[in-house]
């Protein structure tokens, strides 16, 4: 380490230029970062359940990933309502079928009309009045400036053009696979011995919809809707009291693409631009959109706030400009480096990695505080030895300890590579690399800058700036209290520790695992309240896919098999089986019964399964429809059975409870109940398999639990091994575990007693506790061993260790505590709970290092001298470092 610091001090300018160049290079990756909270970013790519789900999506389409838009008003049976609803559908359809010539013409026309001009919205309205969908898009993207006299500048119009280009690119990708609504819905007609789909809303010769206007038109539409039971709860919702139709649903089925983030924002904006329809929008893509919004808002709000808090901590500790500016700069650079690297590596920001900027600030502040604290303590020595030599001696000593702390933190975070959850594993890799970045920048930039800038004049007597040691502060009072506890009341401290561990273990046994996405939102959040509305009207916004295999090709055409499917559907939605929470089940039987009814003059008694296989086969053969992907199935049938007509899909919607939440435990119970029923009742040779988002959520919870256990054990093993190898003393390694193991158990105990669930966000807290908490332990043990070598009095060595190392430990802990505490105010539960739990565990690790650890040393009179076994010749990594510093 000394050679490296010497290199930095002798060549400060080239070193700083190199840091600047690396910052620019890595910083170019930040614009590539994207927010992604989909299941795909969490589940292991090789998980069998995940792979099967992706396979089912390829066969049946993206069944589980759709957006529901509920529309209602005081009078849904009015021409005005249907005009608005039709406009909404028309706007959405632009993202279903791409018209390249139309889009290119629109953009060209807009650019020619606006280039170099300053225009009002009314000017745009006059120009594009002949293109209503495009005009509505302009209205959405300009904030609806219709009627305003204020003109948009040429620059704003240029930005508007770029927004229109982005929308055009989304349209080109055709993210929307189908739109199911009263406007686009189709019924089955059996005229002229041919089955075909007929529009619920007729169209004219030009393909324009003939919307209902008169009372007779509305009565005819009501009759069509009421004649098909499959429409109830799908195309429309009734008032529970009167039974009248009071709202219409728009189901937007997305394509097989897993990248649905951008189109979700577009659909949300389109739906919200129709306030007269009183829309409620739900679905997994919308949930992910809200998660992305919360995370983006947290980064924009809390990251600057965390930096301000850390600056205050720096000022309270050092009370000098360089004591604030230098560490602050290192933190900013560390964040740029790691976030830029994530962008270059293709890592996305999810609810776990959103904590990285705050984490790097907290961790980096610890390294900077220790280095500068040592610098200010050695100011007189630096002055007497000469600046270059004095800096070399001072910084070399402390950077050794800082580097050792960083190594243990690295392994604490890197232990998460054992976790099968992809998002957690990526976080572990990124945070571990971020630790290396932070310590490298701190021990490189700080000495380089200190070498370049002149030493300030200060008062004599020790050369310490006010606030470091000489000024009495609450920190001094806390240190005195810790010393008294550790030296005079160590038995009481150990007793309190044992009691706290017992209570924590009892709480640990109460922990529940929760990976349901809706649980991440507060009870009064829009996502939760809208989930209740959608559940009551349309059964919910997600569900499970139940695959029933007939055992033979074309087995779907067997009436016996179809009746079995119908029996399963009826059992799923039975009112006396509310424990399944299944509110609606859709299957091929709806289609077959509708065809049978249509072929018998729409007589209601024929809404049933036909008696013979030949009849069913004939219905499928005479049905007139498109097969755009040429897989042997009419496109309207793809969601119901596979190309071999062997396996049928039952899509069972799962509704939330009164709070808008169905948790992981409830999902597991639902899955178990359905599986048990199918195993007991499904006759041979029929078989089944369940998949879908609920099944993936259940699998994810298992990965979280196992990953948590493995990562904690791995990180503890790595840290204890490193400490033993550094000190060549087995007992040193064992007692180093006291502060962090206690903090980890206390964290789980708090979660258990307070009802905080173990999820993807809280699963990383144990590794953070181990990774960061060991820093304080190493600083304390290094200092104690140094002072123990100078005095035969162990109590004196402990007292001196607490008085000097205690200050740096406390201020680094304050920085960590303050940084993470800011996150508590987030509206997004995972971020808020993450900040709360990390802040609390930091208190435990600090108390452990300043009270628990010295109390155990005092009670055991442990000797930290190196072991004498020859095995250390081969395991001694400490020989690469000089561990004789006094901080």
Coordinates of N, CA, C and O in Angstrom, one line a residue, residues 729-809:
X729 N -5.2 -15.3 14.1 CA -5.7 -15.6 15.4 C -7.2 -16.0 15.3 O -8.0 -15.3 14.9
X730 N -7.4 -17.3 15.7 CA -8.8 -17.8 15.6 C -9.8 -17.1 16.4 O -10.9 -16.8 16.0
X731 N -9.4 -16.7 17.6 CA -10.3 -16.1 18.6 C -10.6 -14.7 18.0 O -11.8 -14.2 18.2
X732 N -9.7 -14.0 17.4 CA -10.0 -12.7 16.8 C -11.1 -12.8 15.7 O -12.0 -12.0 15.6
X733 N -11.0 -13.9 14.9 CA -12.1 -14.1 13.9 C -13.4 -14.4 14.5 O -14.5 -13.9 14.1
X734 N -13.4 -15.1 15.6 CA -14.7 -15.5 16.3 C -15.3 -14.3 16.9 O -16.5 -14.0 16.8
X735 N -14.6 -13.5 17.7 CA -15.2 -12.3 18.4 C -15.5 -11.2 17.4 O -16.4 -10.4 17.7
X736 N -14.9 -11.2 16.2 CA -15.3 -10.2 15.2 C -16.7 -10.4 14.7 O -17.3 -9.5 14.1
X737 N -17.3 -11.6 14.9 CA -18.6 -11.9 14.5 C -19.7 -11.4 15.4 O -20.8 -11.3 15.1
X738 N -19.2 -11.0 16.6 CA -20.2 -10.6 17.7 C -21.1 -9.4 17.2 O -22.3 -9.5 17.3
X739 N -20.5 -8.3 16.8 CA -21.3 -7.1 16.4 C -22.2 -7.4 15.2 O -23.4 -7.1 15.2
X740 N -21.7 -8.0 14.2 CA -22.4 -8.1 12.9 C -23.5 -9.3 13.0 O -24.6 -9.2 12.5
X741 N -23.1 -10.4 13.7 CA -24.0 -11.5 13.8 C -25.2 -11.1 14.7 O -26.4 -11.4 14.4
X742 N -24.9 -10.3 15.7 CA -26.0 -9.8 16.6 C -26.9 -8.8 15.8 O -28.1 -8.9 15.9
X743 N -26.3 -8.0 15.0 CA -27.1 -7.0 14.2 C -28.0 -7.8 13.2 O -29.1 -7.4 12.9
X744 N -27.4 -8.8 12.5 CA -28.2 -9.6 11.5 C -29.4 -10.2 12.2 O -30.5 -10.2 11.7
X745 N -29.2 -10.9 13.3 CA -30.3 -11.6 14.0 C -31.3 -10.5 14.5 O -32.5 -10.8 14.5
X746 N -30.8 -9.4 15.0 CA -31.7 -8.3 15.5 C -32.5 -7.8 14.3 O -33.7 -7.5 14.5
X747 N -31.9 -7.7 13.2 CA -32.7 -7.2 12.0 C -33.9 -8.2 11.7 O -35.0 -7.8 11.5
X748 N -33.6 -9.5 11.7 CA -34.6 -10.4 11.4 C -35.7 -10.5 12.5 O -36.9 -10.7 12.3
X749 N -35.2 -10.3 13.8 CA -36.1 -10.2 14.9 C -37.1 -9.1 14.8 O -38.3 -9.2 15.0
X750 N -36.5 -7.9 14.4 CA -37.4 -6.7 14.3 C -38.4 -7.0 13.2 O -39.6 -6.6 13.3
X751 N -38.0 -7.6 12.1 CA -38.9 -7.9 11.0 C -40.0 -8.8 11.4 O -41.2 -8.6 11.1
X752 N -39.6 -9.8 12.2 CA -40.6 -10.8 12.7 C -41.6 -10.2 13.6 O -42.8 -10.4 13.5
X753 N -41.2 -9.4 14.6 CA -42.1 -8.8 15.6 C -42.9 -7.7 15.0 O -44.0 -7.5 15.5
X754 N -42.4 -7.0 14.0 CA -43.2 -5.8 13.5 C -44.0 -6.2 12.2 O -44.7 -5.4 11.7
X755 N -43.9 -7.5 11.8 CA -44.7 -7.9 10.6 C -44.1 -7.5 9.3 O -44.8 -7.5 8.3
X756 N -42.8 -7.0 9.2 CA -42.2 -6.7 8.0 C -41.8 -8.0 7.3 O -41.1 -8.8 7.8
X757 N -42.2 -8.2 6.0 CA -42.0 -9.4 5.3 C -40.6 -9.5 4.7 O -40.0 -8.4 4.4
X758 N -40.1 -10.7 4.5 CA -38.9 -10.9 3.8 C -39.2 -10.9 2.3 O -40.0 -11.8 1.8
X759 N -38.7 -9.9 1.6 CA -38.9 -9.9 0.2 C -37.6 -9.6 -0.6 O -36.6 -9.6 0.0
X760 N -37.8 -9.3 -1.9 CA -36.6 -9.1 -2.7 C -35.7 -7.9 -2.2 O -34.5 -7.9 -2.4
X761 N -36.4 -6.9 -1.6 CA -35.7 -5.7 -1.2 C -35.0 -5.9 0.2 O -33.8 -5.6 0.4
X762 N -35.8 -6.5 1.1 CA -35.2 -6.7 2.5 C -34.3 -7.9 2.5 O -33.5 -8.0 3.5
X763 N -34.2 -8.7 1.5 CA -33.4 -9.9 1.5 C -31.9 -9.5 1.4 O -31.0 -10.3 1.8
X764 N -31.6 -8.3 1.0 CA -30.2 -7.9 0.9 C -29.6 -7.2 2.1 O -28.4 -6.9 2.2
X765 N -30.5 -6.9 3.1 CA -30.1 -6.2 4.3 C -29.1 -6.9 5.1 O -28.1 -6.3 5.7
X766 N -29.2 -8.2 5.2 CA -28.3 -9.0 6.0 C -26.9 -8.9 5.5 O -25.9 -8.7 6.2
X767 N -26.8 -9.0 4.1 CA -25.4 -8.9 3.5 C -24.9 -7.4 3.7 O -23.7 -7.3 3.8
X768 N -25.8 -6.4 3.6 CA -25.3 -5.1 3.8 C -24.8 -4.9 5.3 O -23.7 -4.3 5.5
X769 N -25.5 -5.5 6.2 CA -25.1 -5.4 7.6 C -23.8 -6.0 7.8 O -22.9 -5.5 8.5
X770 N -23.6 -7.2 7.2 CA -22.3 -7.9 7.4 C -21.2 -7.1 6.7 O -20.1 -6.9 7.2
X771 N -21.5 -6.7 5.4 CA -20.4 -6.0 4.7 C -20.0 -4.7 5.3 O -18.8 -4.4 5.3
X772 N -21.0 -3.9 5.7 CA -20.6 -2.6 6.3 C -20.2 -2.7 7.8 O -19.3 -2.1 8.2
X773 N -20.9 -3.6 8.5 CA -20.7 -3.7 10.0 C -19.3 -4.2 10.3 O -18.7 -3.8 11.3
X774 N -18.7 -5.0 9.4 CA -17.4 -5.5 9.7 C -16.3 -4.4 9.7 O -15.2 -4.5 10.3
X775 N -16.6 -3.3 9.0 CA -15.6 -2.2 8.9 C -15.3 -1.7 10.3 O -14.1 -1.5 10.7
X776 N -16.3 -1.4 11.1 CA -16.1 -0.9 12.5 C -15.3 -1.9 13.3 O -14.5 -1.5 14.1
X777 N -15.6 -3.2 13.1 CA -14.9 -4.2 13.9 C -13.5 -4.2 13.6 O -12.6 -4.3 14.5
X778 N -13.1 -4.1 12.3 CA -11.7 -4.2 11.9 C -11.0 -3.0 12.4 O -9.9 -3.1 12.9
X779 N -11.6 -1.8 12.3 CA -11.0 -0.6 12.8 C -10.7 -0.7 14.3 O -9.6 -0.3 14.8
X780 N -11.7 -1.2 15.0 CA -11.5 -1.3 16.5 C -10.5 -2.3 16.8 O -9.6 -2.1 17.7
X781 N -10.5 -3.5 16.2 CA -9.5 -4.6 16.5 C -8.1 -4.1 16.2 O -7.1 -4.4 16.9
X782 N -7.9 -3.4 15.1 CA -6.6 -3.0 14.7 C -6.0 -2.0 15.7 O -4.9 -2.1 16.2
X783 N -6.9 -1.1 16.1 CA -6.4 -0.1 17.1 C -6.2 -0.7 18.4 O -5.2 -0.4 19.1
X784 N -7.0 -1.6 18.9 CA -6.8 -2.3 20.2 C -5.5 -3.1 20.2 O -4.8 -3.1 21.1
X785 N -5.2 -3.8 19.1 CA -4.0 -4.6 19.1 C -2.8 -3.7 19.1 O -1.8 -4.0 19.8
X786 N -2.9 -2.5 18.5 CA -1.8 -1.6 18.5 C -1.5 -1.1 19.9 O -0.4 -1.1 20.4
X787 N -2.6 -0.6 20.6 CA -2.4 0.0 21.9 C -2.1 -1.1 22.9 O -1.5 -0.9 23.9
X788 N -2.6 -2.3 22.7 CA -2.3 -3.4 23.6 C -0.8 -3.8 23.5 O -0.2 -4.2 24.6
X789 N -0.2 -3.5 22.4 CA 1.2 -3.7 22.3 C 2.1 -2.6 23.0 O 3.3 -2.8 23.2
X790 N 1.4 -1.5 23.2 CA 2.1 -0.4 23.9 C 2.0 -0.4 25.4 O 2.7 0.3 26.1
X791 N 1.0 -1.1 25.9 CA 0.8 -1.1 27.3 C 0.4 -2.5 27.8 O -0.3 -3.2 27.1
X792 N 0.8 -2.8 29.0 CA 0.4 -4.1 29.6 C -1.0 -4.0 30.2 O -1.6 -5.1 30.6
X793 N -1.6 -2.8 30.3 CA -2.9 -2.7 30.9 C -4.0 -2.8 29.8 O -4.1 -1.9 29.0
X794 N -4.7 -3.9 29.8 CA -5.7 -4.1 28.8 C -6.8 -3.1 28.9 O -7.4 -2.6 27.8
X795 N -7.2 -2.6 30.1 CA -8.2 -1.6 30.2 C -7.8 -0.3 29.6 O -8.6 0.4 29.0
X796 N -6.5 0.0 29.8 CA -6.0 1.3 29.2 C -6.0 1.2 27.7 O -6.3 2.2 27.0
X797 N -5.7 0.0 27.2 CA -5.7 -0.2 25.7 C -7.1 0.0 25.2 O -7.3 0.6 24.1
X798 N -8.1 -0.6 25.9 CA -9.5 -0.4 25.4 C -9.9 1.0 25.5 O -10.6 1.5 24.6
X799 N -9.6 1.7 26.6 CA -10.0 3.1 26.7 C -9.4 4.0 25.6 O -10.1 4.8 25.0
X800 N -8.1 3.8 25.3 CA -7.5 4.6 24.2 C -8.0 4.2 22.9 O -8.2 5.1 22.0
X801 N -8.4 3.0 22.7 CA -9.0 2.6 21.4 C -10.3 3.3 21.2 O -10.6 3.8 20.1
X802 N -11.1 3.3 22.3 CA -12.4 3.9 22.2 C -12.3 5.4 22.0 O -13.1 6.0 21.2
X803 N -11.4 6.0 22.6 CA -11.3 7.5 22.5 C -10.9 8.0 21.1 O -11.3 9.0 20.7
X804 N -10.0 7.2 20.4 CA -9.6 7.6 19.1 C -10.4 6.9 18.0 O -11.0 7.6 17.1
X805 N -10.3 5.6 17.9 CA -11.1 4.9 16.9 C -12.6 5.1 17.0 O -13.3 5.1 16.1
X806 N -13.0 5.3 18.3 CA -14.5 5.4 18.5 C -15.0 6.6 17.8 O -16.2 6.6 17.3
X807 N -14.3 7.7 17.7 CA -14.8 8.9 17.1 C -15.0 8.7 15.6 O -16.1 9.0 15.0
X808 N -14.0 8.1 14.9 CA -14.2 7.8 13.5 C -15.3 6.8 13.3 O -16.1 7.0 12.3
X809 N -15.4 5.8 14.1 CA -16.5 4.8 14.0 C -17.9 5.5 14.2 O -18.8 5.2 13.4

